[in-house]
mmCIF file of C-alpha atoms in Angstrom:
data_model
loop_
_atom_site.group_PDB
_atom_site.id
_atom_site.type_symbol
_atom_site.label_atom_id
_atom_site.label_comp_id
_atom_site.label_asym_id
_atom_site.label_seq_id
_atom_site.Cartn_x
_atom_site.Cartn_y
_atom_site.Cartn_z
ATOM 1 C CA UNK A 5 31.816 -13.862 -18.859
ATOM 2 C CA UNK A 6 29.264 -12.723 -21.448
ATOM 3 C CA UNK A 7 26.821 -10.484 -19.565
ATOM 4 C CA UNK A 8 23.646 -8.979 -20.984
ATOM 5 C CA UNK A 9 21.118 -6.684 -19.269
ATOM 6 C CA UNK A 10 17.432 -6.462 -20.145
ATOM 7 C CA UNK A 11 14.010 -6.071 -18.491
ATOM 8 C CA UNK A 12 12.554 -9.195 -16.924
ATOM 9 C CA UNK A 13 9.351 -10.779 -18.168
ATOM 10 C CA UNK A 14 6.492 -12.166 -16.135
ATOM 11 C CA UNK A 15 7.324 -15.648 -17.422
ATOM 12 C CA UNK A 16 10.702 -15.391 -15.657
ATOM 13 C CA UNK A 17 9.169 -14.700 -12.245
ATOM 14 C CA UNK A 18 10.205 -18.010 -10.683
ATOM 15 C CA UNK A 19 13.816 -17.395 -11.749
ATOM 16 C CA UNK A 20 13.647 -13.893 -10.221
ATOM 17 C CA UNK A 21 12.431 -15.275 -6.889
ATOM 18 C CA UNK A 22 15.163 -17.916 -6.956
ATOM 19 C CA UNK A 23 17.864 -15.233 -7.342
ATOM 20 C CA UNK A 24 16.229 -13.147 -4.602
ATOM 21 C CA UNK A 25 16.213 -16.099 -2.193
ATOM 22 C CA UNK A 26 19.862 -16.912 -2.869
ATOM 23 C CA UNK A 27 21.023 -13.280 -2.666
ATOM 24 C CA UNK A 28 19.238 -12.587 0.630
ATOM 25 C CA UNK A 29 19.524 -16.084 2.096
ATOM 26 C CA UNK A 30 15.816 -16.342 2.797
ATOM 27 C CA UNK A 31 12.742 -18.243 1.678
ATOM 28 C CA UNK A 32 9.967 -16.155 0.151
ATOM 29 C CA UNK A 33 6.546 -17.620 1.067
ATOM 30 C CA UNK A 34 4.405 -18.152 -2.048
ATOM 31 C CA UNK A 35 1.799 -15.601 -0.959
ATOM 32 C CA UNK A 36 4.532 -13.012 -0.373
ATOM 33 C CA UNK A 37 5.958 -13.719 -3.824
ATOM 34 C CA UNK A 38 2.514 -13.034 -5.299
ATOM 35 C CA UNK A 39 2.165 -9.805 -3.313
ATOM 36 C CA UNK A 40 5.604 -8.720 -4.513
ATOM 37 C CA UNK A 41 4.606 -9.582 -8.063
ATOM 38 C CA UNK A 42 1.557 -7.349 -7.691
ATOM 39 C CA UNK A 43 3.772 -4.325 -6.985
ATOM 40 C CA UNK A 44 6.305 -5.134 -9.717
ATOM 41 C CA UNK A 45 6.529 -3.076 -12.900
ATOM 42 C CA UNK A 46 8.207 -5.531 -15.235
ATOM 43 C CA UNK A 47 9.099 -2.844 -17.755
ATOM 44 C CA UNK A 48 11.092 -1.141 -14.970
ATOM 45 C CA UNK A 49 12.886 -4.317 -13.894
ATOM 46 C CA UNK A 50 16.376 -5.291 -14.970
ATOM 47 C CA UNK A 51 17.951 -8.725 -15.139
ATOM 48 C CA UNK A 52 21.603 -9.580 -15.635
ATOM 49 C CA UNK A 53 22.084 -12.753 -17.693
ATOM 50 C CA UNK A 54 25.179 -14.881 -18.183
ATOM 51 C CA UNK A 55 24.137 -16.548 -21.406
ATOM 52 C CA UNK A 56 20.682 -17.872 -20.409
ATOM 53 C CA UNK A 57 21.325 -17.886 -16.638
ATOM 54 C CA UNK A 58 19.803 -15.095 -14.556
ATOM 55 C CA UNK A 59 22.545 -13.960 -12.173
ATOM 56 C CA UNK A 60 21.348 -10.557 -10.928
ATOM 57 C CA UNK A 61 18.187 -8.480 -10.644
ATOM 58 C CA UNK A 62 16.881 -5.072 -9.670
ATOM 59 C CA UNK A 63 13.665 -3.118 -10.175
ATOM 60 C CA UNK A 64 12.115 0.331 -9.784
ATOM 61 C CA UNK A 65 8.711 1.259 -8.340
ATOM 62 C CA UNK A 66 7.073 4.414 -9.697
ATOM 63 C CA UNK A 67 6.303 6.466 -6.594
ATOM 64 C CA UNK A 68 4.821 9.819 -5.795
ATOM 65 C CA UNK A 69 6.843 10.749 -2.703
ATOM 66 C CA UNK A 70 6.580 13.730 -0.398
ATOM 67 C CA UNK A 71 9.651 15.975 -0.310
ATOM 68 C CA UNK A 72 9.958 19.327 1.475
ATOM 69 C CA UNK A 73 7.179 21.398 -0.031
ATOM 70 C CA UNK A 74 5.102 18.693 -1.713
ATOM 71 C CA UNK A 75 5.023 15.493 -3.807
ATOM 72 C CA UNK A 76 7.299 14.657 -6.748
ATOM 73 C CA UNK A 77 7.875 11.525 -8.879
ATOM 74 C CA UNK A 78 10.541 9.301 -7.311
ATOM 75 C CA UNK A 79 12.004 6.017 -8.497
ATOM 76 C CA UNK A 80 11.849 3.492 -5.653
ATOM 77 C CA UNK A 81 14.734 1.051 -6.187
ATOM 78 C CA UNK A 82 14.074 -2.436 -4.852
ATOM 79 C CA UNK A 83 14.925 -6.151 -5.171
ATOM 80 C CA UNK A 84 18.649 -5.612 -5.832
ATOM 81 C CA UNK A 85 20.479 -8.924 -5.714
ATOM 82 C CA UNK A 86 23.252 -10.975 -7.333
ATOM 83 C CA UNK A 87 23.798 -14.718 -7.068
ATOM 84 C CA UNK A 88 26.480 -15.481 -4.420
ATOM 85 C CA UNK A 89 28.337 -17.516 -7.084
ATOM 86 C CA UNK A 90 28.715 -14.370 -9.211
ATOM 87 C CA UNK A 91 29.888 -11.772 -6.692
ATOM 88 C CA UNK A 92 32.916 -9.550 -7.380
ATOM 89 C CA UNK A 93 32.385 -9.639 -11.142
ATOM 90 C CA UNK A 94 30.955 -6.145 -11.636
ATOM 91 C CA UNK A 95 27.362 -7.355 -12.055
ATOM 92 C CA UNK A 96 25.930 -5.115 -9.333
ATOM 93 C CA UNK A 97 27.803 -2.120 -10.745
ATOM 94 C CA UNK A 98 26.478 -2.863 -14.228
ATOM 95 C CA UNK A 99 22.892 -3.131 -12.947
ATOM 96 C CA UNK A 100 23.035 0.034 -10.834
ATOM 97 C CA UNK A 101 24.732 2.101 -13.543
ATOM 98 C CA UNK A 102 22.253 1.014 -16.211
ATOM 99 C CA UNK A 103 19.395 1.720 -13.807
ATOM 100 C CA UNK A 104 20.615 5.275 -13.152
ATOM 101 C CA UNK A 105 20.753 5.925 -16.887
ATOM 102 C CA UNK A 106 17.245 4.524 -17.291
ATOM 103 C CA UNK A 107 15.945 6.760 -14.480
ATOM 104 C CA UNK A 108 17.557 9.783 -16.117
ATOM 105 C CA UNK A 109 16.109 8.982 -19.529
ATOM 106 C CA UNK A 110 12.691 8.559 -17.942
ATOM 107 C CA UNK A 111 12.948 12.020 -16.392
ATOM 108 C CA UNK A 112 12.938 11.013 -12.713
ATOM 109 C CA UNK A 113 15.291 13.366 -10.903
ATOM 110 C CA UNK A 114 15.357 11.464 -7.595
ATOM 111 C CA UNK A 115 15.682 7.794 -6.608
ATOM 112 C CA UNK A 116 15.319 6.216 -3.171
ATOM 113 C CA UNK A 117 15.853 2.806 -1.609
ATOM 114 C CA UNK A 118 16.101 0.812 1.590
ATOM 115 C CA UNK A 119 19.587 -0.678 1.967
ATOM 116 C CA UNK A 120 20.134 -4.293 2.974
ATOM 117 C CA UNK A 121 23.724 -3.323 3.825
ATOM 118 C CA UNK A 122 24.584 0.295 4.555
ATOM 119 C CA UNK A 123 28.065 0.078 3.035
ATOM 120 C CA UNK A 124 26.866 -0.774 -0.474
ATOM 121 C CA UNK A 125 24.971 2.136 -1.929
ATOM 122 C CA UNK A 126 27.236 5.085 -1.218
ATOM 123 C CA UNK A 127 29.356 3.714 -4.082
ATOM 124 C CA UNK A 128 26.450 4.472 -6.406
ATOM 125 C CA UNK A 129 25.775 7.985 -5.152
ATOM 126 C CA UNK A 130 23.083 7.251 -2.568
ATOM 127 C CA UNK A 131 23.161 9.142 0.723
ATOM 128 C CA UNK A 132 21.566 8.219 4.031
ATOM 129 C CA UNK A 133 18.668 10.670 4.011
ATOM 130 C CA UNK A 134 16.413 9.427 6.826
ATOM 131 C CA UNK A 135 16.632 7.531 10.089
ATOM 132 C CA UNK A 136 14.207 5.459 12.084
ATOM 133 C CA UNK A 137 13.912 4.388 15.697
ATOM 134 C CA UNK A 138 12.864 1.116 17.254
ATOM 135 C CA UNK A 139 11.330 0.826 20.722
ATOM 136 C CA UNK A 140 11.055 -1.999 23.268
ATOM 137 C CA UNK A 141 8.740 -0.559 25.911
ATOM 138 C CA UNK A 142 7.776 -2.338 29.150
ATOM 139 C CA UNK A 143 4.162 -1.421 29.774
ATOM 140 C CA UNK A 144 4.739 -1.197 33.520
ATOM 141 C CA UNK A 145 6.058 2.307 34.112
ATOM 142 C CA UNK A 146 4.928 3.661 30.726
ATOM 143 C CA UNK A 147 3.062 6.568 32.303
ATOM 144 C CA UNK A 148 2.602 9.626 30.133
ATOM 145 C CA UNK A 149 3.883 13.059 31.090
ATOM 146 C CA UNK A 150 1.269 15.465 32.506
ATOM 147 C CA UNK A 151 1.547 17.511 29.302
ATOM 148 C CA UNK A 152 0.278 14.649 27.124
ATOM 149 C CA UNK A 153 -2.622 15.958 24.989
ATOM 150 C CA UNK A 154 -6.149 14.735 25.695
ATOM 151 C CA UNK A 155 -9.353 15.317 23.727
ATOM 152 C CA UNK A 156 -12.573 14.111 25.441
ATOM 153 C CA UNK A 157 -14.313 14.053 22.058
ATOM 154 C CA UNK A 158 -12.121 11.193 20.833
ATOM 155 C CA UNK A 159 -13.134 7.551 21.136
ATOM 156 C CA UNK A 160 -11.548 4.229 20.205
ATOM 157 C CA UNK A 161 -13.060 1.533 18.028
ATOM 158 C CA UNK A 162 -11.633 -1.969 17.608
ATOM 159 C CA UNK A 163 -11.972 -3.009 13.958
ATOM 160 C CA UNK A 164 -11.187 -5.970 11.724
ATOM 161 C CA UNK A 165 -8.320 -4.831 9.479
ATOM 162 C CA UNK A 166 -9.726 -6.307 6.277
ATOM 163 C CA UNK A 167 -13.057 -4.554 6.850
ATOM 164 C CA UNK A 168 -11.555 -1.155 7.737
ATOM 165 C CA UNK A 169 -9.204 -0.777 4.770
ATOM 166 C CA UNK A 170 -11.018 2.265 3.383
ATOM 167 C CA UNK A 171 -10.659 3.984 6.768
ATOM 168 C CA UNK A 172 -6.933 3.287 6.910
ATOM 169 C CA UNK A 173 -6.476 4.581 3.372
ATOM 170 C CA UNK A 174 -8.354 7.787 4.176
ATOM 171 C CA UNK A 175 -6.228 8.472 7.263
ATOM 172 C CA UNK A 176 -2.992 7.680 5.456
ATOM 173 C CA UNK A 177 -3.889 9.971 2.548
ATOM 174 C CA UNK A 178 -4.506 12.784 5.034
ATOM 175 C CA UNK A 179 -1.073 12.201 6.607
ATOM 176 C CA UNK A 180 0.801 11.766 3.332
ATOM 177 C CA UNK A 181 1.745 15.371 2.566
ATOM 178 C CA UNK A 182 2.837 16.107 6.120
ATOM 179 C CA UNK A 183 6.132 14.233 6.189
ATOM 180 C CA UNK A 184 8.965 13.987 3.624
ATOM 181 C CA UNK A 185 9.634 10.404 2.617
ATOM 182 C CA UNK A 186 6.064 9.116 2.776
ATOM 183 C CA UNK A 187 4.911 7.795 -0.578
ATOM 184 C CA UNK A 188 1.465 7.176 -2.039
ATOM 185 C CA UNK A 189 0.332 3.558 -1.746
ATOM 186 C CA UNK A 190 -1.189 1.636 -4.620
ATOM 187 C CA UNK A 191 -3.918 -0.977 -3.970
ATOM 188 C CA UNK A 192 -1.257 -3.676 -4.364
ATOM 189 C CA UNK A 193 0.887 -1.965 -1.719
ATOM 190 C CA UNK A 194 -2.082 -1.932 0.681
ATOM 191 C CA UNK A 195 -2.602 -5.637 -0.026
ATOM 192 C CA UNK A 196 0.863 -6.209 1.406
ATOM 193 C CA UNK A 197 0.290 -4.004 4.451
ATOM 194 C CA UNK A 198 -2.908 -5.853 5.376
ATOM 195 C CA UNK A 199 -1.797 -9.365 4.431
ATOM 196 C CA UNK A 200 -2.677 -11.781 7.223
ATOM 197 C CA UNK A 201 -1.523 -15.123 5.880
ATOM 198 C CA UNK A 202 -0.366 -17.698 8.421
ATOM 199 C CA UNK A 203 3.231 -17.012 7.360
ATOM 200 C CA UNK A 204 2.720 -13.305 8.172
ATOM 201 C CA UNK A 205 1.410 -14.112 11.631
ATOM 202 C CA UNK A 206 4.235 -16.344 12.785
ATOM 203 C CA UNK A 207 3.941 -16.659 16.553
ATOM 204 C CA UNK A 208 2.289 -13.247 16.937
ATOM 205 C CA UNK A 209 -1.243 -14.121 15.842
ATOM 206 C CA UNK A 210 -3.661 -12.322 13.562
ATOM 207 C CA UNK A 211 -3.405 -8.718 12.481
ATOM 208 C CA UNK A 212 -5.387 -6.440 14.809
ATOM 209 C CA UNK A 213 -6.423 -2.819 14.493
ATOM 210 C CA UNK A 214 -7.895 0.068 16.412
ATOM 211 C CA UNK A 215 -9.239 3.354 15.037
ATOM 212 C CA UNK A 216 -9.524 6.637 16.935
ATOM 213 C CA UNK A 217 -12.336 8.941 15.819
ATOM 214 C CA UNK A 218 -14.640 11.781 16.784
ATOM 215 C CA UNK A 219 -17.985 12.919 15.443
ATOM 216 C CA UNK A 220 -16.201 14.326 12.402
ATOM 217 C CA UNK A 221 -14.707 10.982 11.399
ATOM 218 C CA UNK A 222 -11.523 8.911 11.829
ATOM 219 C CA UNK A 223 -8.435 10.641 13.238
ATOM 220 C CA UNK A 224 -5.919 7.783 13.345
ATOM 221 C CA UNK A 225 -5.284 4.050 13.385
ATOM 222 C CA UNK A 226 -2.861 1.423 14.628
ATOM 223 C CA UNK A 227 -2.118 -2.014 13.158
ATOM 224 C CA UNK A 228 -0.488 -4.606 15.394
ATOM 225 C CA UNK A 229 -0.172 -8.243 16.431
ATOM 226 C CA UNK A 230 -0.001 -9.748 19.919
ATOM 227 C CA UNK A 231 2.247 -12.677 20.797
ATOM 228 C CA UNK A 232 0.612 -14.267 23.859
ATOM 229 C CA UNK A 233 2.748 -15.413 26.756
ATOM 230 C CA UNK A 234 3.046 -15.969 30.492
ATOM 231 C CA UNK A 235 5.998 -16.316 32.852
ATOM 232 C CA UNK A 236 6.906 -19.531 34.660
ATOM 233 C CA UNK A 237 4.680 -18.264 37.497
ATOM 234 C CA UNK A 238 1.687 -17.652 35.235
ATOM 235 C CA UNK A 239 2.125 -13.880 35.180
ATOM 236 C CA UNK A 240 0.847 -12.337 31.896
ATOM 237 C CA UNK A 241 3.808 -11.676 29.622
ATOM 238 C CA UNK A 242 2.352 -10.998 26.154
ATOM 239 C CA UNK A 243 4.187 -8.902 23.595
ATOM 240 C CA UNK A 244 2.442 -6.405 21.329
ATOM 241 C CA UNK A 245 4.217 -5.853 18.009
ATOM 242 C CA UNK A 246 3.255 -2.611 16.310
ATOM 243 C CA UNK A 247 3.064 -2.671 12.522
ATOM 244 C CA UNK A 248 2.128 0.950 11.901
ATOM 245 C CA UNK A 249 0.443 3.880 13.592
ATOM 246 C CA UNK A 250 -0.776 7.184 12.189
ATOM 247 C CA UNK A 251 -2.532 9.943 14.112
ATOM 248 C CA UNK A 252 -3.732 13.114 12.423
ATOM 249 C CA UNK A 253 -3.496 15.323 15.534
ATOM 250 C CA UNK A 254 -1.557 15.169 18.822
ATOM 251 C CA UNK A 255 -4.472 13.950 20.953
ATOM 252 C CA UNK A 256 -5.373 11.164 18.532
ATOM 253 C CA UNK A 257 -1.741 10.084 18.345
ATOM 254 C CA UNK A 258 -1.420 10.000 22.134
ATOM 255 C CA UNK A 259 -4.655 8.052 22.590
ATOM 256 C CA UNK A 260 -3.543 5.357 20.144
ATOM 257 C CA UNK A 261 -0.260 4.854 22.006
ATOM 258 C CA UNK A 262 -2.037 4.864 25.364
ATOM 259 C CA UNK A 263 -4.346 2.130 24.111
ATOM 260 C CA UNK A 264 -1.431 -0.042 22.998
ATOM 261 C CA UNK A 265 0.460 0.420 26.250
ATOM 262 C CA UNK A 266 -2.654 -0.299 28.322
ATOM 263 C CA UNK A 267 -3.771 -3.493 26.573
ATOM 264 C CA UNK A 268 -4.639 -6.179 29.106
ATOM 265 C CA UNK A 269 -2.054 -8.959 29.567
ATOM 266 C CA UNK A 270 0.573 -7.107 27.469
ATOM 267 C CA UNK A 271 3.940 -6.771 29.214
ATOM 268 C CA UNK A 272 5.860 -4.996 26.470
ATOM 269 C CA UNK A 273 5.280 -3.128 23.218
ATOM 270 C CA UNK A 274 7.810 -3.476 20.433
ATOM 271 C CA UNK A 275 7.751 -1.006 17.588
ATOM 272 C CA UNK A 276 10.171 -0.935 14.665
ATOM 273 C CA UNK A 277 10.741 1.727 12.014
ATOM 274 C CA UNK A 278 9.316 4.687 13.876
ATOM 275 C CA UNK A 279 10.261 8.233 12.746
ATOM 276 C CA UNK A 280 13.391 9.748 14.267
ATOM 277 C CA UNK A 281 11.305 12.574 15.795
ATOM 278 C CA UNK A 282 8.479 10.337 17.044
ATOM 279 C CA UNK A 283 6.335 12.348 19.521
ATOM 280 C CA UNK A 284 6.292 9.294 21.791
ATOM 281 C CA UNK A 285 9.767 10.368 22.914
ATOM 282 C CA UNK A 286 8.112 13.333 24.632
ATOM 283 C CA UNK A 287 4.876 11.636 25.678
ATOM 284 C CA UNK A 288 6.472 9.200 28.137
ATOM 285 C CA UNK A 289 7.214 10.604 31.567
ATOM 286 C CA UNK A 290 10.373 8.452 31.598
ATOM 287 C CA UNK A 291 11.665 8.351 27.993
ATOM 288 C CA UNK A 292 14.472 5.951 28.936
ATOM 289 C CA UNK A 293 11.818 3.242 29.116
ATOM 290 C CA UNK A 294 11.519 3.422 25.347
ATOM 291 C CA UNK A 295 14.773 1.428 25.133
ATOM 292 C CA UNK A 296 15.205 3.144 21.783
ATOM 293 C CA UNK A 297 17.614 2.193 19.026
ATOM 294 C CA UNK A 298 18.611 4.046 15.869
ATOM 295 C CA UNK A 299 18.850 2.718 12.282
ATOM 296 C CA UNK A 300 18.958 4.044 8.746
ATOM 297 C CA UNK A 301 15.701 4.454 6.840
ATOM 298 C CA UNK A 302 15.597 5.896 3.297
ATOM 299 C CA UNK A 303 18.672 6.371 1.126
ATOM 300 C CA UNK A 304 18.304 8.996 -1.613
ATOM 301 C CA UNK A 305 20.129 9.407 -4.919
ATOM 302 C CA UNK A 306 19.939 12.659 -6.885
ATOM 303 C CA UNK A 307 19.706 11.474 -10.490
ATOM 304 C CA UNK A 308 19.448 14.979 -11.963
ATOM 305 C CA UNK A 309 20.742 17.718 -9.653
ATOM 306 C CA UNK A 310 19.680 20.575 -11.899
ATOM 307 C CA UNK A 311 16.049 19.408 -11.784
ATOM 308 C CA UNK A 312 15.910 17.920 -8.286
ATOM 309 C CA UNK A 313 17.062 20.930 -6.271
ATOM 310 C CA UNK A 314 14.380 23.342 -7.597
ATOM 311 C CA UNK A 315 11.690 20.654 -7.118
ATOM 312 C CA UNK A 316 11.666 21.128 -3.337
ATOM 313 C CA UNK A 317 11.195 24.096 -1.024
ATOM 314 C CA UNK A 318 13.794 25.619 1.281
ATOM 315 C CA UNK A 319 13.537 26.755 4.889
ATOM 316 C CA UNK A 320 15.696 29.867 4.432
ATOM 317 C CA UNK A 321 17.033 31.994 1.564
ATOM 318 C CA UNK A 322 20.157 30.577 -0.039
ATOM 319 C CA UNK A 323 22.545 31.632 -2.810
ATOM 320 C CA UNK A 324 25.481 29.274 -3.242
ATOM 321 C CA UNK A 325 27.614 27.840 -6.029
ATOM 322 C CA UNK A 326 28.058 24.116 -5.526
ATOM 323 C CA UNK A 327 30.583 21.927 -7.285
ATOM 324 C CA UNK A 328 29.008 18.464 -7.551
ATOM 325 C CA UNK A 329 31.135 15.326 -7.839
ATOM 326 C CA UNK A 330 29.384 12.437 -9.604
ATOM 327 C CA UNK A 331 31.409 9.729 -11.313
ATOM 328 C CA UNK A 332 28.401 7.667 -12.449
ATOM 329 C CA UNK A 333 26.140 10.431 -13.787
ATOM 330 C CA UNK A 334 28.402 12.825 -15.712
ATOM 331 C CA UNK A 335 25.492 15.168 -16.473
ATOM 332 C CA UNK A 336 25.497 16.083 -12.766
ATOM 333 C CA UNK A 337 29.201 16.800 -12.398
ATOM 334 C CA UNK A 338 30.215 20.453 -12.333
ATOM 335 C CA UNK A 339 29.279 23.779 -10.847
ATOM 336 C CA UNK A 340 25.696 24.886 -10.310
ATOM 337 C CA UNK A 341 24.302 28.014 -8.720
ATOM 338 C CA UNK A 342 21.396 27.354 -6.383
ATOM 339 C CA UNK A 343 19.232 30.291 -5.360
ATOM 340 C CA UNK A 344 16.051 30.019 -3.334
ATOM 341 C CA UNK A 345 13.670 32.263 -1.468
ATOM 342 C CA UNK A 346 9.994 32.227 -0.553
ATOM 343 C CA UNK A 347 8.920 32.356 -4.203
ATOM 344 C CA UNK A 348 10.816 29.238 -5.323
ATOM 345 C CA UNK A 349 14.250 27.949 -6.304
ATOM 346 C CA UNK A 350 16.531 27.953 -9.355
ATOM 347 C CA UNK A 351 19.530 25.753 -10.090
ATOM 348 C CA UNK A 352 21.583 26.562 -13.203
ATOM 349 C CA UNK A 353 25.077 25.751 -14.502
ATOM 350 C CA UNK A 354 27.658 28.449 -13.885
ATOM 351 C CA UNK A 355 31.314 29.276 -14.390
ATOM 352 C CA UNK A 356 31.494 31.162 -11.084
ATOM 353 C CA UNK A 357 33.942 29.899 -8.449
ATOM 354 C CA UNK A 358 32.490 27.198 -6.190
ATOM 355 C CA UNK A 359 31.453 28.083 -2.631
ATOM 356 C CA UNK A 360 31.524 24.418 -1.630
ATOM 357 C CA UNK A 361 32.328 21.042 -3.160
ATOM 358 C CA UNK A 362 30.465 17.857 -2.313
ATOM 359 C CA UNK A 363 29.745 14.371 -3.677
ATOM 360 C CA UNK A 364 26.260 13.759 -5.028
ATOM 361 C CA UNK A 365 25.657 11.344 -2.121
ATOM 362 C CA UNK A 366 25.873 14.282 0.311
ATOM 363 C CA UNK A 367 23.171 16.126 -1.616
ATOM 364 C CA UNK A 368 21.036 12.984 -1.501
ATOM 365 C CA UNK A 369 21.546 12.706 2.239
ATOM 366 C CA UNK A 370 20.370 16.296 2.737
ATOM 367 C CA UNK A 371 17.612 16.293 0.134
ATOM 368 C CA UNK A 372 14.671 15.338 2.374
ATOM 369 C CA UNK A 373 15.697 17.846 5.031
ATOM 370 C CA UNK A 374 16.751 15.460 7.773
ATOM 371 C CA UNK A 375 20.542 15.347 7.385
ATOM 372 C CA UNK A 376 22.532 18.538 8.065
ATOM 373 C CA UNK A 377 25.572 19.151 5.911
ATOM 374 C CA UNK A 378 27.755 20.597 8.671
ATOM 375 C CA UNK A 379 28.587 17.171 10.220
ATOM 376 C CA UNK A 380 29.499 15.947 6.728
ATOM 377 C CA UNK A 381 31.829 18.936 6.488
ATOM 378 C CA UNK A 382 33.385 17.988 9.829
ATOM 379 C CA UNK A 383 33.894 14.463 8.492
ATOM 380 C CA UNK A 384 35.673 15.788 5.403
ATOM 381 C CA UNK A 385 32.931 14.776 2.974
ATOM 382 C CA UNK A 386 31.910 18.352 2.137
ATOM 383 C CA UNK A 387 34.596 20.998 1.482
ATOM 384 C CA UNK A 388 34.039 24.716 1.829
ATOM 385 C CA UNK A 389 35.653 27.431 -0.309
ATOM 386 C CA UNK A 390 33.642 30.388 0.989
ATOM 387 C CA UNK A 391 33.323 30.694 4.759
ATOM 388 C CA UNK A 392 29.790 30.000 5.915
ATOM 389 C CA UNK A 393 28.577 28.473 2.644
ATOM 390 C CA UNK A 394 28.039 24.971 4.051
ATOM 391 C CA UNK A 395 26.026 26.263 6.963
ATOM 392 C CA UNK A 396 23.976 28.484 4.647
ATOM 393 C CA UNK A 397 23.026 25.547 2.433
ATOM 394 C CA UNK A 398 22.505 23.216 5.396
ATOM 395 C CA UNK A 399 20.067 25.599 7.097
ATOM 396 C CA UNK A 400 18.174 26.160 3.852
ATOM 397 C CA UNK A 401 17.779 22.432 3.149
ATOM 398 C CA UNK A 402 16.677 21.553 6.691
ATOM 399 C CA UNK A 403 13.000 20.671 7.118
ATOM 400 C CA UNK A 404 10.523 19.574 9.764
ATOM 401 C CA UNK A 405 9.187 17.028 10.421
ATOM 402 C CA UNK A 406 12.017 14.566 9.945
ATOM 403 C CA UNK A 407 11.898 12.418 6.812
ATOM 404 C CA UNK A 408 10.581 8.863 7.107
ATOM 405 C CA UNK A 409 9.037 6.469 4.615
ATOM 406 C CA UNK A 410 7.248 4.256 7.126
ATOM 407 C CA UNK A 411 7.101 1.185 4.881
ATOM 408 C CA UNK A 412 9.934 -0.770 3.270
ATOM 409 C CA UNK A 413 9.508 -1.236 -0.476
#
């Protein structure tokens, strides 16, 4: 097989979508293909060609993403796929390896992605850095605990999503720096969030929205759809499907959830991709009624360890020598001394003996502050040479709140 790799062109868009549909076994509605095209940076795409046949694709989105301590440039890897007829031929490995080299040459020290299959990306140095929860909440019995915050100054306003876009953007921007994993949204990204094409609605109807505000302005919003329904005995049985919800203070957050759970005729509220530390867990008097499930969210790859580790803040002082294993990015492999305190962090090559040894995927898993290293040590992934070194680094890299991106890219 003669394989060549090069950036895709806009003229090859239909071929790209065809590979995507075959790789993921889905049909991309035309309006969704156009929305995807609007977020695509063709110069950061990569196609694998067998002669003139496109057999594999991937792309990178240029993000500004929040990490512990503030925002940094992050490469958002997306649209990774290979034709089913060309599996097991090294095409995915060629694409991912070339992409890592491109990211390094561009100067991006960190990459992130959402994984279609969790078993794939550890092979390329990505670590599971964030988790999300999904809820299936019966509205009957969804009483809040007495401690739930209330602010009499807050009020709710039902809005048309398309007309309230500026309000949503303002609220999101205010929330952006508060949680690792959130990334700044371009206008094209907002187009996707607020898309209300018939294919987006499915059986759940039009996109709906509510804003919570006080005299000082908006304090939060929720986007959702409602699938109407009744039981065989004509009892209301509608299902509210939450798309996203952001509240800028505890009382605003609680009021938005109370509104969703109290909507007339709604029997259950389903919410996917909520943060692992969602305050709703503590708002409900009976948290078992959340019927919560747990999934992976962001996967993170440290492209340049020496630059990535000083780019974030640390929760405690640390001074450790780490021996990094990285078969795909040889510039990462070797021993580095990481020191950090309240004034900042340094990470420099050293010949000192290693305090701990770990694969680059473990550093990626811990990078956003939501994955402790001690369980990875217990699983044999991280090895310790100096007693207490793993715990020291784990405590220093921990961060609150938990990481969460909130929107698949």
